[in-house]
GROMACS .gro file of C-alpha atoms in nm:
model
  326
    1MET     CA    1   2.367  23.996   7.134
    2LYS     CA    2   2.700  23.940   7.308
    3ALA     CA    3   2.920  24.245   7.365
    4VAL     CA    4   3.214  24.375   7.570
    5VAL     CA    5   3.049  24.639   7.790
    6PHE     CA    6   3.214  24.904   8.005
    7ASN     CA    7   3.000  25.016   8.295
    8GLY     CA    8   3.143  25.312   8.483
    9ASN     CA    9   3.461  25.241   8.676
   10LYS     CA   10   3.406  24.864   8.682
   11GLU     CA   11   3.598  24.613   8.474
   12PRO     CA   12   3.453  24.549   8.126
   13SER     CA   13   3.220  24.248   8.108
   14PHE     CA   14   3.115  24.009   7.832
   15SER     CA   15   2.742  24.063   7.849
   16GLU     CA   16   2.415  23.985   7.674
   17LEU     CA   17   2.239  24.296   7.540
   18PRO     CA   18   1.914  24.342   7.345
   19GLU     CA   19   1.943  24.385   6.970
   20GLN     CA   20   1.872  24.734   6.834
   21GLN     CA   21   1.742  24.837   6.493
   22PRO     CA   22   1.878  25.115   6.269
   23LYS     CA   23   1.699  25.447   6.255
   24LYS     CA   24   1.674  25.688   5.963
   25GLY     CA   25   2.009  25.716   5.784
   26GLU     CA   26   2.166  25.432   5.984
   27VAL     CA   27   2.306  25.091   5.895
   28LYS     CA   28   2.325  24.779   6.109
   29VAL     CA   29   2.632  24.563   6.049
   30ARG     CA   30   2.674  24.205   6.171
   31LEU     CA   31   3.041  24.207   6.255
   32LYS     CA   32   3.286  23.942   6.141
   33ALA     CA   33   3.594  24.097   6.300
   34ALA     CA   34   3.696  24.391   6.518
   35GLY     CA   35   4.023  24.559   6.612
   36LEU     CA   36   4.172  24.657   6.947
   37ASN     CA   37   4.343  24.996   6.977
   38ARG     CA   38   4.535  25.171   7.253
   39ARG     CA   39   4.244  25.414   7.263
   40ASP     CA   40   4.037  25.135   7.419
   41LEU     CA   41   4.275  25.133   7.715
   42PHE     CA   42   4.253  25.512   7.750
   43VAL     CA   43   3.872  25.497   7.745
   44LEU     CA   44   3.874  25.257   8.041
   45LYS     CA   45   4.084  25.499   8.247
   46ASP     CA   46   3.908  25.822   8.146
   47SER     CA   47   3.741  25.977   8.450
   48LEU     CA   48   3.476  26.130   8.223
   49ASN     CA   49   3.342  25.779   8.159
   50GLU     CA   50   3.290  25.684   8.523
   51GLN     CA   51   2.912  25.720   8.505
   52LYS     CA   52   2.860  25.584   8.155
   53GLN     CA   53   2.778  25.247   8.004
   54PHE     CA   54   2.878  25.167   7.648
   55ILE     CA   55   3.021  24.896   7.423
   56LEU     CA   56   3.393  24.926   7.365
   57GLY     CA   57   3.569  24.917   7.028
   58SER     CA   58   3.623  25.148   6.731
   59ASP     CA   59   3.731  24.922   6.444
   60GLY     CA   60   3.520  24.659   6.272
   61ALA     CA   61   3.418  24.488   5.950
   62GLY     CA   62   3.117  24.278   5.863
   63ILE     CA   63   2.803  24.231   5.655
   64VAL     CA   64   2.515  24.477   5.630
   65GLU     CA   65   2.219  24.313   5.803
   66SER     CA   66   1.955  24.587   5.795
   67ILE     CA   67   1.920  24.949   5.691
   68GLY     CA   68   1.709  25.239   5.812
   69ASP     CA   69   1.494  25.477   5.612
   70SER     CA   70   1.663  25.708   5.360
   71VAL     CA   71   1.969  25.483   5.321
   72SER     CA   72   2.065  25.462   4.955
   73ALA     CA   73   2.442  25.412   4.922
   74VAL     CA   74   2.453  25.090   5.125
   75HIS     CA   75   2.276  24.763   5.045
   76LEU     CA   76   2.181  24.452   5.236
   77GLN     CA   77   2.457  24.186   5.241
   78ASP     CA   78   2.728  24.435   5.142
   79GLU     CA   79   3.065  24.341   5.292
   80VAL     CA   80   3.184  24.658   5.464
   81ILE     CA   81   3.441  24.818   5.689
   82ILE     CA   82   3.356  25.090   5.938
   83ASN     CA   83   3.506  25.438   5.960
   84PRO     CA   84   3.501  25.515   6.336
   85SER     CA   85   3.545  25.892   6.292
   86LEU     CA   86   3.197  26.036   6.338
   87TYR     CA   87   3.055  26.361   6.196
   88TRP     CA   88   3.384  26.493   6.053
   89ASP     CA   89   3.352  26.536   5.679
   90LYS     CA   90   3.605  26.793   5.558
   91ILE     CA   91   3.979  26.797   5.623
   92GLU     CA   92   3.992  27.167   5.701
   93VAL     CA   93   3.688  27.173   5.934
   94VAL     CA   94   3.843  27.019   6.245
   95PRO     CA   95   3.593  26.944   6.524
   96GLU     CA   96   3.661  27.088   6.867
   97LEU     CA   97   3.665  26.733   7.000
   98PRO     CA   98   3.676  26.441   6.752
   99GLN     CA   99   3.393  26.194   6.809
  100ILE     CA  100   3.498  25.832   6.776
  101LEU     CA  101   3.295  25.513   6.777
  102GLY     CA  102   3.331  25.323   7.103
  103SER     CA  103   3.293  25.604   7.360
  104PRO     CA  104   3.043  25.735   7.431
  105THR     CA  105   2.871  25.583   7.126
  106ASP     CA  106   2.841  25.204   7.137
  107GLY     CA  107   3.130  25.045   6.951
  108THR     CA  108   3.237  24.733   6.767
  109PHE     CA  109   3.320  24.478   7.039
  110ALA     CA  110   2.982  24.320   6.977
  111GLU     CA  111   2.800  24.090   6.741
  112THR     CA  112   2.636  24.390   6.570
  113VAL     CA  113   2.687  24.765   6.553
  114ILE     CA  114   2.471  25.049   6.420
  115VAL     CA  115   2.642  25.345   6.250
  116PRO     CA  116   2.553  25.632   6.014
  117GLN     CA  117   2.545  25.519   5.651
  118GLU     CA  118   2.832  25.753   5.563
  119ASN     CA  119   3.057  25.558   5.799
  120VAL     CA  120   3.047  25.229   5.610
  121TYR     CA  121   3.266  25.148   5.310
  122LEU     CA  122   3.285  24.845   5.087
  123LYS     CA  123   3.557  24.612   5.213
  124PRO     CA  124   3.860  24.594   4.982
  125SER     CA  125   3.840  24.244   4.835
  126PHE     CA  126   4.208  24.162   4.895
  127LEU     CA  127   4.172  24.201   5.272
  128SER     CA  128   4.065  23.915   5.499
  129TRP     CA  129   3.797  23.982   5.758
  130GLU     CA  130   4.058  24.017   6.031
  131GLU     CA  131   4.268  24.255   5.819
  132ALA     CA  132   3.964  24.466   5.735
  133GLY     CA  133   3.851  24.459   6.096
  134VAL     CA  134   4.168  24.628   6.225
  135LEU     CA  135   4.218  24.876   5.942
  136SER     CA  136   4.029  25.193   6.011
  137LEU     CA  137   4.138  25.384   6.321
  138SER     CA  138   4.512  25.317   6.305
  139ALA     CA  139   4.538  25.361   5.929
  140LEU     CA  140   4.335  25.683   5.929
  141THR     CA  141   4.545  25.827   6.212
  142ALA     CA  142   4.867  25.736   6.031
  143TYR     CA  143   4.745  25.878   5.700
  144ARG     CA  144   4.648  26.218   5.844
  145ALA     CA  145   4.968  26.241   6.048
  146LEU     CA  146   5.194  26.155   5.754
  147PHE     CA  147   5.031  26.329   5.463
  148THR     CA  148   4.785  26.599   5.577
  149LYS     CA  149   4.995  26.722   5.869
  150GLY     CA  150   5.345  26.599   5.791
  151GLN     CA  151   5.327  26.655   5.413
  152LEU     CA  152   5.561  26.357   5.364
  153GLN     CA  153   5.711  26.340   5.013
  154PRO     CA  154   5.896  26.066   4.823
  155LYS     CA  155   6.267  26.043   4.914
  156GLN     CA  156   6.222  26.233   5.240
  157HIS     CA  157   6.351  26.082   5.566
  158LEU     CA  158   6.087  25.977   5.820
  159LEU     CA  159   6.162  25.882   6.181
  160ILE     CA  160   5.911  25.661   6.366
  161PRO     CA  161   6.008  25.626   6.734
  162GLY     CA  162   5.863  25.323   6.911
  163ILE     CA  163   5.778  25.097   6.619
  164GLY     CA  164   5.522  24.829   6.698
  165SER     CA  165   5.182  24.994   6.732
  166GLY     CA  166   4.917  24.971   6.465
  167VAL     CA  167   4.961  25.338   6.370
  168ALA     CA  168   5.339  25.303   6.352
  169THR     CA  169   5.331  24.994   6.130
  170TYR     CA  170   5.080  25.157   5.894
  171ALA     CA  171   5.297  25.469   5.882
  172LEU     CA  172   5.598  25.257   5.789
  173LYS     CA  173   5.406  25.080   5.511
  174PHE     CA  174   5.250  25.403   5.378
  175ALA     CA  175   5.584  25.585   5.374
  176LYS     CA  176   5.760  25.302   5.192
  177ALA     CA  177   5.476  25.281   4.941
  178ILE     CA  178   5.544  25.638   4.824
  179GLY     CA  179   5.923  25.597   4.825
  180ALA     CA  180   6.031  25.763   5.150
  181THR     CA  181   6.327  25.654   5.364
  182VAL     CA  182   6.226  25.532   5.709
  183THR     CA  183   6.417  25.496   6.035
  184VAL     CA  184   6.246  25.322   6.328
  185THR     CA  185   6.339  25.293   6.694
  186SER     CA  186   6.255  25.043   6.965
  187ARG     CA  187   6.405  24.898   7.280
  188ASN     CA  188   6.295  24.555   7.156
  189GLU     CA  189   6.530  24.391   6.905
  190GLN     CA  190   6.259  24.155   6.781
  191LYS     CA  191   6.037  24.451   6.691
  192LEU     CA  192   6.327  24.614   6.507
  193GLN     CA  193   6.386  24.301   6.301
  194LYS     CA  194   6.015  24.272   6.219
  195ALA     CA  195   6.021  24.636   6.107
  196LYS     CA  196   6.313  24.556   5.878
  197GLU     CA  197   6.112  24.270   5.726
  198ILE     CA  198   5.834  24.510   5.625
  199GLY     CA  199   6.062  24.775   5.478
  200ALA     CA  200   6.237  24.986   5.743
  201ASP     CA  201   6.564  25.126   5.607
  202TYR     CA  202   6.743  25.196   5.935
  203LEU     CA  203   6.701  25.038   6.279
  204LEU     CA  204   6.792  25.214   6.601
  205ASN     CA  205   6.775  25.083   6.956
  206THR     CA  206   6.610  25.361   7.155
  207ASN     CA  207   6.889  25.353   7.414
  208GLU     CA  208   7.169  25.391   7.156
  209ASP     CA  209   7.332  25.711   7.036
  210TRP     CA  210   7.087  25.842   6.777
  211GLN     CA  211   7.364  26.030   6.598
  212ARG     CA  212   7.486  25.698   6.460
  213VAL     CA  213   7.196  25.697   6.216
  214PHE     CA  214   7.140  26.070   6.171
  215GLN     CA  215   7.494  26.209   6.144
  216TYR     CA  216   7.483  26.204   5.764
  217ARG     CA  217   7.115  26.266   5.700
  218LYS     CA  218   6.873  26.418   5.947
  219ALA     CA  219   6.499  26.352   5.952
  220ASP     CA  220   6.252  26.561   5.754
  221LEU     CA  221   5.960  26.436   5.963
  222ILE     CA  222   5.922  26.270   6.304
  223LEU     CA  223   5.600  26.088   6.389
  224ASP     CA  224   5.574  26.096   6.768
  225SER     CA  225   5.333  25.905   6.990
  226ILE     CA  226   5.569  25.854   7.285
  227GLY     CA  227   5.608  26.199   7.436
  228SER     CA  228   5.828  26.253   7.741
  229ALA     CA  229   6.074  25.965   7.706
  230THR     CA  230   6.204  26.045   7.358
  231PHE     CA  231   6.100  26.404   7.285
  232PRO     CA  232   6.426  26.561   7.414
  233LYS     CA  233   6.619  26.376   7.142
  234TYR     CA  234   6.416  26.500   6.848
  235PHE     CA  235   6.575  26.843   6.794
  236GLU     CA  236   6.917  26.676   6.766
  237VAL     CA  237   6.815  26.465   6.468
  238LEU     CA  238   6.560  26.689   6.291
  239LYS     CA  239   6.676  26.896   5.996
  240PRO     CA  240   6.615  27.274   5.987
  241ASN     CA  241   6.251  27.346   5.896
  242GLY     CA  242   6.171  26.985   5.982
  243THR     CA  243   5.841  26.879   6.135
  244ILE     CA  244   5.730  26.682   6.441
  245VAL     CA  245   5.375  26.548   6.428
  246ASN     CA  246   5.246  26.425   6.763
  247PHE     CA  247   4.944  26.199   6.810
  248GLY     CA  248   5.002  26.038   7.151
  249GLN     CA  249   5.172  26.036   7.490
  250SER     CA  250   5.243  25.675   7.583
  251SER     CA  251   5.535  25.770   7.811
  252GLY     CA  252   5.392  26.095   7.946
  253SER     CA  253   5.251  26.427   7.829
  254GLU     CA  254   5.495  26.673   7.984
  255VAL     CA  255   5.793  26.771   7.763
  256GLU     CA  256   6.060  27.040   7.776
  257LEU     CA  257   6.195  27.218   7.472
  258SER     CA  258   6.445  27.492   7.405
  259LEU     CA  259   6.262  27.781   7.242
  260LYS     CA  260   6.593  27.916   7.112
  261GLU     CA  261   6.666  27.590   6.933
  262PHE     CA  262   6.303  27.570   6.820
  263PHE     CA  263   6.286  27.907   6.648
  264TYR     CA  264   6.650  27.919   6.539
  265SER     CA  265   6.611  27.596   6.341
  266GLN     CA  266   6.256  27.691   6.236
  267PHE     CA  267   6.107  27.360   6.344
  268ASN     CA  268   5.736  27.282   6.307
  269LEU     CA  269   5.544  27.111   6.589
  270LEU     CA  270   5.196  26.987   6.498
  271GLY     CA  271   4.929  26.786   6.673
  272THR     CA  272   4.683  26.545   6.516
  273SER     CA  273   4.409  26.300   6.612
  274MET     CA  274   4.209  26.062   6.394
  275GLY     CA  275   4.095  26.212   6.062
  276SER     CA  276   3.808  26.324   5.840
  277LYS     CA  277   3.588  26.139   5.592
  278GLU     CA  278   3.788  26.297   5.310
  279GLU     CA  279   4.108  26.152   5.454
  280PHE     CA  280   3.943  25.814   5.506
  281ASP     CA  281   3.856  25.814   5.135
  282GLN     CA  282   4.217  25.897   5.049
  283MET     CA  283   4.354  25.635   5.288
  284ILE     CA  284   4.134  25.363   5.138
  285GLN     CA  285   4.253  25.465   4.791
  286LEU     CA  286   4.619  25.441   4.898
  287VAL     CA  287   4.563  25.102   5.064
  288THR     CA  288   4.385  24.975   4.752
  289ASP     CA  289   4.636  25.113   4.501
  290TYR     CA  290   4.935  24.959   4.680
  291LYS     CA  291   4.753  24.651   4.817
  292ILE     CA  292   4.867  24.741   5.168
  293LYS     CA  293   4.771  24.485   5.431
  294PRO     CA  294   4.770  24.536   5.806
  295ILE     CA  295   5.016  24.348   6.024
  296ILE     CA  296   4.810  24.117   6.246
  297ASP     CA  297   4.987  24.059   6.575
  298ARG     CA  298   4.740  23.812   6.724
  299THR     CA  299   4.376  23.715   6.678
  300TYR     CA  300   4.147  23.643   6.972
  301GLN     CA  301   3.786  23.541   7.010
  302LEU     CA  302   3.583  23.837   7.134
  303SER     CA  303   3.520  23.651   7.461
  304GLU     CA  304   3.900  23.656   7.516
  305TYR     CA  305   3.905  24.034   7.537
  306LYS     CA  306   4.085  24.033   7.874
  307LEU     CA  307   4.386  23.855   7.722
  308ALA     CA  308   4.394  24.105   7.435
  309LEU     CA  309   4.372  24.406   7.667
  310LYS     CA  310   4.653  24.265   7.880
  311ARG     CA  311   4.878  24.217   7.577
  312MET     CA  312   4.807  24.570   7.455
  313ALA     CA  313   4.868  24.721   7.800
  314ALA     CA  314   5.206  24.545   7.820
  315GLY     CA  315   5.310  24.685   7.481
  316LEU     CA  316   5.394  24.339   7.349
  317GLN     CA  317   5.217  24.363   7.015
  318PHE     CA  318   5.368  24.434   6.675
  319GLY     CA  319   5.091  24.558   6.450
  320ASN     CA  320   4.721  24.521   6.523
  321ILE     CA  321   4.533  24.290   6.758
  322ALA     CA  322   4.219  24.144   6.602
  323PHE     CA  323   3.901  23.985   6.735
  324THR     CA  324   3.690  23.733   6.548
  325VAL     CA  325   3.324  23.794   6.621
  326ASN     CA  326   3.079  23.586   6.417
   0.00000   0.00000   0.00000
């Protein structure tokens, strides 16, 4: 089979690999589409992966081609999507280090992938292959950040700095689905206008005075994946007892905060990463109930992975980048 393979500190290659067969409790899926995530860029730069070889990719959707022994909930020819969060069942039992498909386990940038049977779900019928192929990782991350950690409620005010990523666009759609008010920021006016088209209530250029938007109503919840560049502004626009949920560090991991301001205003600062099987179930239910579709930025053939990685690295995308596979 053809696959995008990372081999130590070398550049990924589009290579021919032998087909594998599922073992007990496993399912083999012939992929129709896969999704690129910023995590794939991080994996390439992670020094822990310098001596490893694996297939990139966490998101994917396709058709069940074969099943191993003791598989009962999945059937041949089922159209499925893949939950890339491995071996994390319960919300409250957080693993020391979340295990995610695509490093070190072989991932979805391939013609086929083998996963545990509990990690495949029937594809919602209203989603195209490309939409289903980009759903899982970003949507699960957004769901846990918003609802498990952030406890977002209808009519609350959510701030999403740096709109444009897959997680951010899902968060915007999820928040609007339940009736929250959403403010988004970006340095890119085109991204701001696209966010308005999919429901954002207030638009803010990152370089503007944030008080323009927040002088009358501060944020209940801030969903942060940027880190250093914007973090110093958050305490100015967060209401007392408000919450910051962080799931990334695209501009840097080192931040400074005033402990006096932190405890005096009784802010909450929480971290999150990926999500559990329980949350994946809940996310799929929300997506199905509200017929929420991903925003597809661009679709590439899997062999065009270098172009996709370049676009992601430059931060040009709005929504998810998809690959067609078979």
